[in-house]
XYZ file of C-alpha atoms in Angstrom:
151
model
C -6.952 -138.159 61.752
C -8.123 -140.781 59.490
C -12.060 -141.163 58.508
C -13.163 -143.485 56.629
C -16.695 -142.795 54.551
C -18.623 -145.669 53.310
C -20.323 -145.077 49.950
C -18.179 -142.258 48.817
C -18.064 -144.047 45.491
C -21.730 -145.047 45.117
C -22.595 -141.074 45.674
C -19.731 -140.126 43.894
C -21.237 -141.667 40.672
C -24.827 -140.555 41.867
C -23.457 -136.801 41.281
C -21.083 -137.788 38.244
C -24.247 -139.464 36.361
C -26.253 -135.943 37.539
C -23.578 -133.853 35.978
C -22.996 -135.407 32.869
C -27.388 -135.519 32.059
C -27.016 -131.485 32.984
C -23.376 -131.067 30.838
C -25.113 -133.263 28.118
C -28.587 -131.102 28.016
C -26.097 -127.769 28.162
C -23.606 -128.757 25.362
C -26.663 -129.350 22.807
C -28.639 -126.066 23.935
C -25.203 -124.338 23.129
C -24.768 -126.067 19.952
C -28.574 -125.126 18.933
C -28.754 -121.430 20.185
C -25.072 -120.369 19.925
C -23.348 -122.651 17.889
C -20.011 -123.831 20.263
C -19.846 -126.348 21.830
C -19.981 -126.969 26.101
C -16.014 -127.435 25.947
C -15.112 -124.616 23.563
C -17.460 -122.391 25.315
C -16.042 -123.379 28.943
C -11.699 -122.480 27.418
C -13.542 -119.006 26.279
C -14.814 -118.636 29.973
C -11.084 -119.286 31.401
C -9.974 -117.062 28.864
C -11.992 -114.026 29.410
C -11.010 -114.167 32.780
C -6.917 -115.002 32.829
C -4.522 -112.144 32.619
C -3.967 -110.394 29.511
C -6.651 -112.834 27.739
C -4.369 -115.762 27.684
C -3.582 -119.233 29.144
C -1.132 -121.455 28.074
C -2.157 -124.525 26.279
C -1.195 -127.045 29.136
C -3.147 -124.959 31.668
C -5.808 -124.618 29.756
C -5.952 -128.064 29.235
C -5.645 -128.904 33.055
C -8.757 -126.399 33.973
C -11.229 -127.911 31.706
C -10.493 -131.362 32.001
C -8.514 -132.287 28.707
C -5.453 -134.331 27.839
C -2.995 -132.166 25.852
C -3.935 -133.598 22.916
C -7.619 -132.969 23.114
C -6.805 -129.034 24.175
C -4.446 -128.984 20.843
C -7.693 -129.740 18.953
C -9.693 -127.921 20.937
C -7.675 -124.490 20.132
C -7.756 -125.427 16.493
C -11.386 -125.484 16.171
C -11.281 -121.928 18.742
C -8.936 -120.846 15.834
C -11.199 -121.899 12.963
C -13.924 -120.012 14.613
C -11.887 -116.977 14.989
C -12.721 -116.571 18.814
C -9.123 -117.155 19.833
C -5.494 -117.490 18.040
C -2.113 -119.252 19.276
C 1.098 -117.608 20.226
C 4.269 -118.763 21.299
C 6.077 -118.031 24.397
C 8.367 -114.972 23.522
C 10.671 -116.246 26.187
C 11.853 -119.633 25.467
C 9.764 -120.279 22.217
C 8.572 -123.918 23.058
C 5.142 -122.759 25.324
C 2.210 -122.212 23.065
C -0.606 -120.071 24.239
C -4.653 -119.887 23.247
C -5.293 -116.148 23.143
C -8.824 -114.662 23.760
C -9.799 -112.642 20.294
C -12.217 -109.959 20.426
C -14.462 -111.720 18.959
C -13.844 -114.449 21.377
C -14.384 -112.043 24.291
C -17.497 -111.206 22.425
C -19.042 -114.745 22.386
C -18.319 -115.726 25.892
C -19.879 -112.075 27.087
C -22.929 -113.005 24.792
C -23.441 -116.507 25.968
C -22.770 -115.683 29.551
C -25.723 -114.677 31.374
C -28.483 -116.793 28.569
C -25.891 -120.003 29.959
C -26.029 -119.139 33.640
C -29.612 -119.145 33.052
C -30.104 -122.255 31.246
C -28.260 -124.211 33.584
C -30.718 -122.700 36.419
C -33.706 -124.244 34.330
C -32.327 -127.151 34.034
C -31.625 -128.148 37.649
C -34.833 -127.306 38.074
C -36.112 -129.539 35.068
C -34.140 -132.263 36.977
C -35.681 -130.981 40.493
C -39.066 -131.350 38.730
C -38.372 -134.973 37.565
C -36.650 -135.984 40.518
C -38.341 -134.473 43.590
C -35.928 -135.843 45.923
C -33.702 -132.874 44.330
C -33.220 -129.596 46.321
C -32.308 -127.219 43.821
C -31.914 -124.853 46.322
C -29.424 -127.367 48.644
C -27.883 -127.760 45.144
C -27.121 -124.519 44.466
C -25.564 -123.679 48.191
C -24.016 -126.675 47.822
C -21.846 -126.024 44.097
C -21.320 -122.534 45.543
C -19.772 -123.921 48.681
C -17.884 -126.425 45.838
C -16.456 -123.561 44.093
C -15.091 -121.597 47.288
C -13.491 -124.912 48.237
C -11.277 -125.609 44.581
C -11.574 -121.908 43.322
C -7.423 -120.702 44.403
């Protein structure tokens, strides 16, 4: 069965536009109170919680969003921080992985429950200045999200 929805795009960029004022607001409050950034502190998150601390590069890359290139970089700067290292596949030697530190682990359990908080008062910041926003809908909503694309 086909269904076609009319305005899929229109809303899509409606919640796009939403995202990226939240992501924005998030990545600078990181910056200023924990000094990472919203990308490096999203690969720690996917860290912590892959087996054995460890992802390779390319899948790494495909859960937050980044071109292999841009997750290259992005596990250099992890590196220069010291919150995660690279290692090469032991098997066929051409599969690089990002590799949680301690350290690493650290960070991400330090940042964790302060960042689930902060994005809480920001949706409602954005509930506040746009009242057509149900924070609570939201939230049942990117839970409901989550279940949906979460394997």
């Amino acid at each position: 069965m086909h269904m076609q929805i009319y305005g899929l795009g229109s809303q899509w960029s409606q919640v796009a536009a939403f995202t990226s004022a939240i992501d924005t607001a998030l990545g600078k409050w990181l910056v200023d109170v924990h000094r990472i950034g919203l990308t490096e502190y999203r690969a720690l998150a996917h860290l912590t919680q892959a087996p054995d601390k460890e992802l390779r590069v390319n899948d790494l890359a495909q859960k937050i969003g980044l071109n292999q290139s841009s997750a290259t970089r992005l596990v250099s700067r992890l590196e220069s921080k010291g919150v995660a290292r690279r290692d090469v596949c032991a098997d066929d030697g051409r599969g690089v992985y990002a590799v949680l530190t301690p350290e690493g682990e650290a960070l991400a359990r330090e940042v964790r429950a302060s960042y689930d908080e902060r994005i809480g008062e920001l949706l409602a910041s954005a509930s506040a200045e746009a009242p057509h926003v149900d924070v609570r809908l939201l939230g049942t909503a990117l839970r409901q999200i989550a279940d949906v694309v979460t394997p």
